[in-house]
mmCIF file of C-alpha atoms in Angstrom:
data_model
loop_
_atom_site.group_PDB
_atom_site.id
_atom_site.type_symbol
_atom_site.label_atom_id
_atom_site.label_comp_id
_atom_site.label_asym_id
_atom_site.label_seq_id
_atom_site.Cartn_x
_atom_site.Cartn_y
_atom_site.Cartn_z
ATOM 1 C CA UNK W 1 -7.219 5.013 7.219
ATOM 2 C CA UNK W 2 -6.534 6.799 3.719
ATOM 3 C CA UNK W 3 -2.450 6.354 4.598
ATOM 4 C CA UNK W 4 -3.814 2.135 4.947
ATOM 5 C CA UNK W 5 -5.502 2.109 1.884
ATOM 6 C CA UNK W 6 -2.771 3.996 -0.696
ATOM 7 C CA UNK W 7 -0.382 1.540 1.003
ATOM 8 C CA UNK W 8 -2.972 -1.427 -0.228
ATOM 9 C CA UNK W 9 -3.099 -0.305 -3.748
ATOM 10 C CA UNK W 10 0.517 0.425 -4.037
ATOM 11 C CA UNK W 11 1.119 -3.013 -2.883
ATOM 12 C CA UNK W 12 -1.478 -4.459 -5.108
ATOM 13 C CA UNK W 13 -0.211 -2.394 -7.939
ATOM 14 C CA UNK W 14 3.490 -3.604 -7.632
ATOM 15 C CA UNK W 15 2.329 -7.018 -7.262
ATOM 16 C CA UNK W 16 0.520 -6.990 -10.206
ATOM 17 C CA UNK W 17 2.913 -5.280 -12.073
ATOM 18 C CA UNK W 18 5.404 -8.173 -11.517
ATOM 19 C CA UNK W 19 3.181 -10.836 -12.979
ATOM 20 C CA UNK W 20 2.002 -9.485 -16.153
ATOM 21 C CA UNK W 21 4.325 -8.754 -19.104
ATOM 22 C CA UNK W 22 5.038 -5.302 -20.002
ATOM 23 C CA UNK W 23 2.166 -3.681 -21.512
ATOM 24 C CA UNK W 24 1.704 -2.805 -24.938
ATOM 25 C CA UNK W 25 0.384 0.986 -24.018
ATOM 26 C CA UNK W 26 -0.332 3.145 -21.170
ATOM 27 C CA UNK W 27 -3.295 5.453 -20.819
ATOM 28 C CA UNK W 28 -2.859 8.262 -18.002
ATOM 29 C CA UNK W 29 -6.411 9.468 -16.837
ATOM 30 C CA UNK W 30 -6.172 12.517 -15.381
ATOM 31 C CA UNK W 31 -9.287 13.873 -13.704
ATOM 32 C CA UNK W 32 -9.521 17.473 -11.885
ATOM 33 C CA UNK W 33 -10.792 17.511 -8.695
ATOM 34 C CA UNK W 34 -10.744 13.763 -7.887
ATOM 35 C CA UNK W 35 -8.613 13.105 -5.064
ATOM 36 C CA UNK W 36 -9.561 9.698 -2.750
ATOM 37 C CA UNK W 37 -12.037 11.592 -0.511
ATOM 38 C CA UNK W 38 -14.009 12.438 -3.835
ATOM 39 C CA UNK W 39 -13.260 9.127 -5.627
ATOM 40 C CA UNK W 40 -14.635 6.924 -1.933
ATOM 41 C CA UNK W 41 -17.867 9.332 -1.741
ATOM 42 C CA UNK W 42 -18.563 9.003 -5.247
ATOM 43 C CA UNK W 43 -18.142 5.080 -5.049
ATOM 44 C CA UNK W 44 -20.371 5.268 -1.849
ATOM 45 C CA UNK W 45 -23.212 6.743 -2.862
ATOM 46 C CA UNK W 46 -23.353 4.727 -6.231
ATOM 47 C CA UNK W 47 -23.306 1.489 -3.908
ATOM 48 C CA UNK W 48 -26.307 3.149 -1.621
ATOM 49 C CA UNK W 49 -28.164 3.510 -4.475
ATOM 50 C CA UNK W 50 -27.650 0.671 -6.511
ATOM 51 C CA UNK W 51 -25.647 1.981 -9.593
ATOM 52 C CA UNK W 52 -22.622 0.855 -11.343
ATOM 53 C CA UNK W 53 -19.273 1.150 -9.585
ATOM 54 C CA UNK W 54 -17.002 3.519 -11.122
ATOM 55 C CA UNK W 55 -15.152 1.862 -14.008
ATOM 56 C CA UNK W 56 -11.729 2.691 -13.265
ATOM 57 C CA UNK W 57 -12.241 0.278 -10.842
ATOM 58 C CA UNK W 58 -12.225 -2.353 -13.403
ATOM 59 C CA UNK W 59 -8.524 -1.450 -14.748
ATOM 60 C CA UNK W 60 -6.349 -4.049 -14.004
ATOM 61 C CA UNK W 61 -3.521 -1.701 -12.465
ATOM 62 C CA UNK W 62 -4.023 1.427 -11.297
ATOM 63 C CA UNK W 63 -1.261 4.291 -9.750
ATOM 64 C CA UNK W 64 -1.853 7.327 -7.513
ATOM 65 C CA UNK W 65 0.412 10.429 -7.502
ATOM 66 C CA UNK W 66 0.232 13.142 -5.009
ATOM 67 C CA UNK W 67 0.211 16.483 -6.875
ATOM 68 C CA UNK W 68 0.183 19.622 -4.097
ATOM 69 C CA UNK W 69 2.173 22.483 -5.366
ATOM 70 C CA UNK W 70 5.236 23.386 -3.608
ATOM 71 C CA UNK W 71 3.985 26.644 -2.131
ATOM 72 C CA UNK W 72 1.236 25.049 -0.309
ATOM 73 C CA UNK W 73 -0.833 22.142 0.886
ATOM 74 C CA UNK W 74 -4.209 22.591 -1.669
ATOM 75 C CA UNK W 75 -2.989 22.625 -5.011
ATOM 76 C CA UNK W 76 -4.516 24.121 -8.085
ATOM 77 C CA UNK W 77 -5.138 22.540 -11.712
ATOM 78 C CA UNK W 78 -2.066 24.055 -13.150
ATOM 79 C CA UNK W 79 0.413 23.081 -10.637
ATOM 80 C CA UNK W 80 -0.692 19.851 -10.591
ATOM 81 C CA UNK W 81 -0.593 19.328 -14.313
ATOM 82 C CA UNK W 82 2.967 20.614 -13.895
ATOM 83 C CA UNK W 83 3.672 18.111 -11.371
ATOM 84 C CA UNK W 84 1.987 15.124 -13.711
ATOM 85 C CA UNK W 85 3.856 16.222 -16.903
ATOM 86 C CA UNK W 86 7.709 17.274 -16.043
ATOM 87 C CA UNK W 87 8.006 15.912 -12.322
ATOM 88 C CA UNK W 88 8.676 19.243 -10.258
ATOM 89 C CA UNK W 89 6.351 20.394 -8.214
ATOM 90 C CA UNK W 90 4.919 24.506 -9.173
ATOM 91 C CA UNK W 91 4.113 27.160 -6.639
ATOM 92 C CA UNK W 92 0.319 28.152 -6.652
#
């Protein structure tokens, strides 16, 4: 199910991407701790109980990166960061 639904949003993204000229800017949100699992149970219990949806759910493209360390499977904030900023993936 979550391989179905990165391969939805990357080829929602791309499609997107080819319509629209290039932007102006690019913002990179980077929030700790919020893999998809967090991210869907977040947006699920604000739809139970009748709040908002999450904003970033309003951005007109959005990318996901995957961001384990290279020593292991669960990553930590500082090898992911590395991973975000230069590209190569840290050891824990």
């Amino acid at each position: 199910m979550l391989k179905r639904i990165i391969i939805a949003l990357t080829i929602a993204c791309f499609a997107l991407a080819e319509t629209k000229a290039t932007p102006k800017y690019i913002f990179l949100f980077i929030g700790d701790s919020m893999g998809l699992g967090h991210i869907m149970a977040t947006e699920e219990y604000l739809r139970t109980n009748e709040f908002e949806l999450l904003l970033m759910f309003g951005f007109p493209n959005v990318g996901i990166m995957a961001t384990f360390s290279a020593s292991s499977p669960i990553t930590d904030s500082a090898a992911a960061g590395t991973a975000l900023a230069c590209g190569h993936k840290a050891n824990r």
